[in-house]
Tab-separated table of C-alpha atoms and ligand atoms in Angstrom:
chain	number	residue	atom	x	y	z
N	1	MET	CA	77.392	162.487	62.065
N	2	ASP	CA	77.983	163.140	58.356
N	3	ILE	CA	81.242	162.599	56.491
N	4	CYS	CA	81.604	164.731	53.360
N	5	ASP	CA	84.444	164.702	50.873
N	6	LYS	CA	83.042	167.401	48.583
N	7	ILE	CA	83.116	171.139	49.302
N	8	VAL	CA	79.631	171.604	47.873
N	9	ASP	CA	78.166	169.139	50.395
N	10	VAL	CA	79.845	170.866	53.339
N	11	ARG	CA	78.534	174.222	52.095
N	12	LYS	CA	74.976	172.864	51.906
N	13	ARG	CA	75.101	171.787	55.550
N	14	VAL	CA	76.805	174.843	57.002
N	15	ASN	CA	74.542	177.213	55.049
N	16	ALA	CA	71.481	175.419	56.447
N	17	TRP	CA	72.883	175.739	59.982
N	18	LYS	CA	73.622	179.427	59.448
N	19	LYS	CA	70.058	179.974	58.227
N	20	GLU	CA	68.801	178.462	61.480
N	21	GLY	CA	71.052	180.860	63.415
N	22	LEU	CA	73.261	178.062	64.774
N	23	THR	CA	76.912	178.691	65.675
N	24	ILE	CA	79.689	176.567	64.180
N	25	GLY	CA	82.884	175.479	65.929
N	26	PHE	CA	85.660	174.137	63.722
N	27	VAL	CA	88.662	171.918	64.445
N	28	PRO	CA	91.046	171.626	61.458
N	29	THR	CA	93.218	168.487	61.668
N	30	MET	CA	95.377	166.186	59.593
N	31	GLY	CA	93.737	163.171	61.210
N	32	TYR	CA	95.180	160.293	63.243
N	33	LEU	CA	93.320	161.916	66.081
N	34	HIS	CA	94.438	161.652	69.707
N	35	GLU	CA	93.559	163.160	73.085
N	36	GLY	CA	95.001	166.510	71.987
N	37	HIS	CA	92.511	166.747	69.112
N	38	LYS	CA	89.772	165.416	71.388
N	39	SER	CA	90.377	168.330	73.789
N	40	LEU	CA	89.906	170.779	70.883
N	41	ILE	CA	86.695	169.015	69.833
N	42	ASP	CA	85.446	169.088	73.445
N	43	ALA	CA	86.114	172.836	73.638
N	44	ALA	CA	84.312	173.366	70.319
N	45	ARG	CA	81.391	171.197	71.480
N	46	LYS	CA	81.059	173.221	74.675
N	47	ASP	CA	81.032	176.618	72.921
N	48	ASN	CA	78.991	175.972	69.757
N	49	ASP	CA	75.744	174.523	68.404
N	50	ARG	CA	77.471	172.504	65.670
N	51	VAL	CA	81.006	171.100	65.400
N	52	VAL	CA	82.907	170.444	62.170
N	53	VAL	CA	86.250	168.597	62.039
N	54	SER	CA	88.357	168.551	58.882
N	55	ILE	CA	90.699	165.642	58.245
N	56	PHE	CA	93.093	166.520	55.473
N	57	VAL	CA	96.799	165.751	55.220
N	58	ASN	CA	97.670	168.942	53.410
N	59	PRO	CA	100.401	168.309	50.811
N	60	MET	CA	101.142	172.031	50.543
N	61	GLN	CA	102.657	172.252	54.020
N	62	PHE	CA	105.124	169.378	53.509
N	63	ALA	CA	108.512	169.854	51.819
N	64	PRO	CA	109.512	167.104	49.335
N	65	THR	CA	111.928	165.690	51.950
N	66	GLU	CA	109.257	165.479	54.666
N	67	ASP	CA	106.831	162.751	55.760
N	68	LEU	CA	103.756	163.415	53.564
N	69	GLU	CA	103.579	159.822	52.277
N	70	SER	CA	104.207	158.152	55.638
N	71	TYR	CA	102.060	160.533	57.711
N	72	PRO	CA	99.737	158.195	59.693
N	73	ARG	CA	96.128	157.917	58.493
N	74	ASP	CA	93.153	156.025	59.968
N	75	LEU	CA	89.806	157.465	58.898
N	76	GLN	CA	87.796	154.707	60.545
N	77	LYS	CA	89.333	155.256	63.994
N	78	ASP	CA	89.117	159.039	63.543
N	79	SER	CA	85.432	158.817	62.604
N	80	GLN	CA	84.690	156.793	65.719
N	81	LEU	CA	86.487	159.305	67.954
N	82	CYS	CA	84.583	162.169	66.314
N	83	LYS	CA	81.249	160.374	66.612
N	84	ASP	CA	81.854	159.608	70.302
N	85	ALA	CA	82.872	163.228	70.903
N	86	GLY	CA	79.651	164.586	69.370
N	87	VAL	CA	81.026	165.973	66.112
N	88	ASP	CA	78.291	166.838	63.566
N	89	LEU	CA	80.319	166.772	60.370
N	90	ILE	CA	83.698	165.524	59.181
N	91	PHE	CA	85.124	167.134	56.065
N	92	HIS	CA	87.566	164.695	54.483
N	93	PRO	CA	88.535	165.995	51.037
N	94	GLN	CA	91.019	164.469	48.613
N	95	PRO	CA	93.889	166.772	47.524
N	96	GLU	CA	92.244	167.286	44.063
N	97	GLU	CA	89.148	168.672	45.781
N	98	MET	CA	91.205	171.279	47.661
N	99	TYR	CA	93.730	172.044	44.915
N	100	ALA	CA	92.062	172.024	41.515
N	101	ASP	CA	94.130	172.037	38.309
N	102	GLY	CA	95.819	175.394	37.844
N	103	PHE	CA	95.766	176.275	41.547
N	104	CYS	CA	98.145	179.225	42.080
N	105	SER	CA	96.898	181.441	44.952
N	106	TYR	CA	98.617	181.415	48.324
N	107	VAL	CA	98.488	183.101	51.718
N	108	ASP	CA	101.842	184.141	53.156
N	109	MET	CA	103.237	186.647	55.657
N	110	ASN	CA	106.434	188.616	56.138
N	111	GLY	CA	106.692	188.254	59.897
N	112	LEU	CA	106.134	185.381	62.339
N	113	THR	CA	107.151	182.610	59.967
N	114	THR	CA	110.891	183.216	59.714
N	115	GLU	CA	111.904	182.069	63.222
N	116	LEU	CA	111.559	178.686	64.988
N	117	CYS	CA	109.990	176.063	62.670
N	118	GLY	CA	110.075	178.534	59.758
N	119	LYS	CA	113.892	178.225	59.634
N	120	SER	CA	113.984	174.506	58.948
N	121	ARG	CA	110.539	174.332	57.262
N	122	PRO	CA	110.556	177.431	55.016
N	123	ILE	CA	107.443	176.551	52.977
N	124	HIS	CA	105.448	175.070	55.844
N	125	PHE	CA	103.482	178.072	57.090
N	126	ARG	CA	102.510	179.250	53.623
N	127	GLY	CA	100.886	175.847	53.158
N	128	VAL	CA	99.217	175.994	56.572
N	129	GLN	CA	97.848	179.519	56.083
N	130	THR	CA	96.588	178.752	52.593
N	131	VAL	CA	94.742	175.602	53.592
N	132	VAL	CA	93.354	177.085	56.824
N	133	LEU	CA	91.943	180.123	55.004
N	134	LYS	CA	90.430	177.829	52.368
N	135	LEU	CA	88.896	175.656	55.100
N	136	PHE	CA	87.531	178.760	56.837
N	137	ASN	CA	85.943	179.865	53.558
N	138	ILE	CA	84.305	176.454	53.195
N	139	VAL	CA	83.180	175.868	56.813
N	140	LYS	CA	82.533	179.536	57.761
N	141	PRO	CA	83.134	178.838	61.462
N	142	ASP	CA	82.293	181.265	64.259
N	143	LYS	CA	85.199	179.851	66.257
N	144	ALA	CA	88.166	177.665	65.301
N	145	TYR	CA	90.292	175.689	67.745
N	146	PHE	CA	94.068	175.189	67.608
N	147	GLY	CA	96.438	173.517	70.069
N	148	GLN	CA	99.214	175.419	71.798
N	149	LYS	CA	101.572	172.559	71.001
N	150	ASP	CA	101.927	174.148	67.547
N	151	ALA	CA	102.375	177.542	69.182
N	152	GLN	CA	103.914	179.227	66.152
N	153	GLN	CA	101.050	177.957	63.982
N	154	LEU	CA	98.574	179.348	66.524
N	155	ALA	CA	100.298	182.763	66.467
N	156	VAL	CA	100.423	182.751	62.644
N	157	ILE	CA	96.721	181.897	62.304
N	158	LYS	CA	95.747	184.576	64.849
N	159	ARG	CA	97.757	187.145	62.882
N	160	MET	CA	96.364	186.002	59.511
N	161	VAL	CA	92.779	186.271	60.754
N	162	LYS	CA	93.460	189.756	62.116
N	163	ASP	CA	95.296	190.986	59.016
N	164	LEU	CA	92.763	189.598	56.528
N	165	ASN	CA	89.618	190.460	58.555
N	166	VAL	CA	88.466	186.864	58.725
N	167	ASP	CA	85.283	186.692	60.774
N	168	THR	CA	86.343	183.694	62.878
N	169	GLU	CA	87.523	183.759	66.484
N	170	ILE	CA	90.696	181.729	67.050
N	171	VAL	CA	90.733	179.785	70.294
N	172	GLY	CA	94.066	178.433	71.579
N	173	CYS	CA	93.875	175.303	73.755
N	174	PRO	CA	96.466	173.878	76.192
N	175	ILE	CA	98.970	171.149	75.309
N	176	ILE	CA	97.759	167.663	76.213
N	177	ARG	CA	100.474	165.325	77.497
N	178	GLU	CA	100.984	161.619	78.087
N	179	PRO	CA	101.136	160.742	81.820
N	180	ASP	CA	104.969	160.801	81.620
N	181	GLY	CA	105.016	164.313	80.107
N	182	LEU	CA	105.464	163.690	76.372
N	183	ALA	CA	103.286	166.107	74.405
N	184	LYS	CA	100.642	164.194	72.405
N	185	SER	CA	101.377	164.161	68.688
N	186	SER	CA	100.374	162.004	65.749
N	187	ARG	CA	104.102	161.742	64.975
N	188	ASN	CA	104.797	159.997	68.325
N	189	THR	CA	103.708	156.827	66.544
N	190	TYR	CA	106.985	156.916	64.548
N	191	LEU	CA	109.028	156.370	67.746
N	192	ASN	CA	110.415	152.924	68.598
N	193	PRO	CA	110.507	151.996	72.328
N	194	ASP	CA	114.022	153.423	72.890
N	195	GLU	CA	113.143	156.615	71.043
N	196	ARG	CA	109.884	156.901	72.967
N	197	LYS	CA	111.892	156.936	76.220
N	198	ALA	CA	114.435	159.366	74.778
N	199	ALA	CA	111.636	161.710	73.657
N	200	LEU	CA	110.943	162.560	77.294
N	201	ILE	CA	114.020	164.770	77.175
N	202	LEU	CA	111.916	167.507	75.516
N	203	SER	CA	109.367	167.949	78.310
N	204	ARG	CA	112.000	167.340	81.025
N	205	SER	CA	114.330	170.001	79.648
N	206	LEU	CA	111.479	172.484	79.201
N	207	LYS	CA	110.421	171.845	82.806
N	208	LEU	CA	113.936	172.700	83.873
N	209	GLY	CA	113.787	175.937	81.874
N	210	LYS	CA	110.413	176.773	83.378
N	211	GLU	CA	111.728	176.247	86.916
N	212	LEU	CA	114.692	178.495	86.146
N	213	ILE	CA	112.359	181.278	84.960
N	214	GLU	CA	110.063	180.779	87.949
N	215	SER	CA	113.069	181.146	90.242
N	216	GLY	CA	113.692	184.607	88.740
N	217	GLU	CA	115.965	184.098	85.717
N	218	THR	CA	115.084	186.545	82.916
N	219	ASP	CA	118.107	186.166	80.640
N	220	SER	CA	117.005	184.237	77.538
N	221	LYS	CA	120.571	183.131	76.722
N	222	LYS	CA	120.969	181.458	80.125
N	223	VAL	CA	117.632	179.666	79.915
N	224	ILE	CA	118.332	178.555	76.322
N	225	LYS	CA	121.740	177.227	77.416
N	226	ALA	CA	120.273	175.286	80.359
N	227	ILE	CA	117.619	173.678	78.112
N	228	THR	CA	120.174	172.956	75.368
N	229	ASP	CA	122.629	171.340	77.826
N	230	SER	CA	119.853	169.201	79.228
N	231	ILE	CA	118.676	167.996	75.785
N	232	ASN	CA	122.267	167.232	74.802
N	233	THR	CA	122.537	164.691	77.644
N	234	GLU	CA	120.258	162.424	75.578
N	235	PRO	CA	122.330	160.565	72.951
N	236	LEU	CA	119.339	159.957	70.628
N	237	ALA	CA	118.410	163.655	70.551
N	238	LYS	CA	119.580	166.116	67.902
N	239	ILE	CA	118.482	169.716	68.436
N	240	ASP	CA	116.852	171.622	65.573
N	241	TYR	CA	116.292	174.676	67.767
N	242	VAL	CA	115.892	175.866	71.332
N	243	ASP	CA	114.579	179.409	71.305
N	244	ILE	CA	112.692	182.078	73.203
N	245	VAL	CA	110.478	184.528	71.309
N	246	ASP	CA	107.574	186.834	71.965
N	247	PHE	CA	104.473	184.660	71.518
N	248	SER	CA	102.378	187.091	69.495
N	249	THR	CA	105.106	188.396	67.145
N	250	ILE	CA	107.438	185.353	67.126
N	251	THR	CA	110.464	187.652	67.351
N	252	PRO	CA	113.475	186.777	69.540
N	253	THR	CA	113.477	188.287	73.011
N	254	ASP	CA	116.640	188.760	75.154
N	255	LYS	CA	114.790	189.384	78.391
N	256	ILE	CA	112.033	187.026	79.462
N	257	GLY	CA	108.811	188.682	80.581
N	258	LYS	CA	105.160	187.755	80.173
N	259	SER	CA	104.002	185.879	77.053
N	260	ALA	CA	107.431	184.587	76.122
N	261	LEU	CA	107.255	181.406	74.083
N	262	VAL	CA	110.001	178.970	75.090
N	263	ALA	CA	110.072	176.428	72.280
N	264	VAL	CA	112.128	173.448	71.198
N	265	ALA	CA	112.296	171.234	68.116
N	266	VAL	CA	114.365	168.085	68.468
N	267	TYR	CA	115.018	165.072	66.259
N	268	ILE	CA	114.695	161.806	68.130
N	269	GLY	CA	116.153	159.447	65.570
N	270	LYS	CA	114.436	160.517	62.333
N	271	THR	CA	111.353	161.937	64.062
N	272	ARG	CA	111.172	165.683	64.575
N	273	LEU	CA	109.238	166.580	67.737
N	274	ILE	CA	108.255	170.000	69.069
N	275	ASP	CA	107.197	171.192	72.517
N	276	ASN	CA	106.962	174.500	74.366
N	277	PHE	CA	105.574	176.572	77.204
N	278	ILE	CA	104.443	180.195	77.398
N	279	THR	CA	105.325	182.354	80.406
N	280	GLN	CA	102.432	183.871	82.376
T	1	PAF	O1	97.962	171.422	62.887
T	1	PAF	C1	97.595	170.752	61.895
T	1	PAF	O2	97.202	169.600	62.007
T	1	PAF	C2	97.663	171.371	60.501
T	1	PAF	O3	98.755	172.209	60.375
T	1	PAF	C3	96.377	172.099	60.103
T	1	PAF	C4	96.091	173.285	60.985
T	1	PAF	C5	95.198	171.124	60.144
T	1	PAF	C6	96.490	172.612	58.662
T	1	PAF	O4	96.733	171.578	57.770
């Protein structure tokens, strides 16, 4: 497995693979890899001849008040996980490599990014889209893998690729959970033991909402209220949002049908966690 920190070195390798007619699967990450990332790498490994993982904590998607500095990093552990999982190449650039002096071009969209996380993180998706398109232009993947845990991100990337005719197939992969239900996230490491217990309120409350829908409830307001009431029973939890939107357009939906994204963002202490499910 190679680790490259320069764009030119990644290009050399991927161009050689392309010349040989090999397919490339790509997993963009911000590192501190866990089972969730591993499931994306496994999917990429299964579908493609070569697998590239990027590890880059992208400053552009963090607001000044957010956790860019404290975001967990461990390249050594990440490299081992990637090696064990059969990754061919890690791209680990420094910010100066991705954003040269004078950088001023961005990717943005008018829809999809205004609801859910876009409300409390207004610059976030512009940063995500910009870096993902740049990474696609560097890695030139046939397929790229994103987790459903960041469902809005997945919808935004699918839309961006469609709108801008990017020749990469976007593959969404299921949420991976701890045995007790907490969705895997690099940010779970911020939680102290009490907060870790309290964080279970997200998956428990979503389960309740899911059961309500499965028992025939279609009124979004009622499901949102049931989930909200449940989360509010946890004293350490502070709701950012509980919402139901259409998964592909990320627009609010009053009546729950197929492909409704039921999503929550909740502060447990200072840590903001997200979780969701999509109706079948
Ligand atoms: O989901 C993430 O880890 C990041 O948003 C991504 C897609 C790697 C872009 O920085």
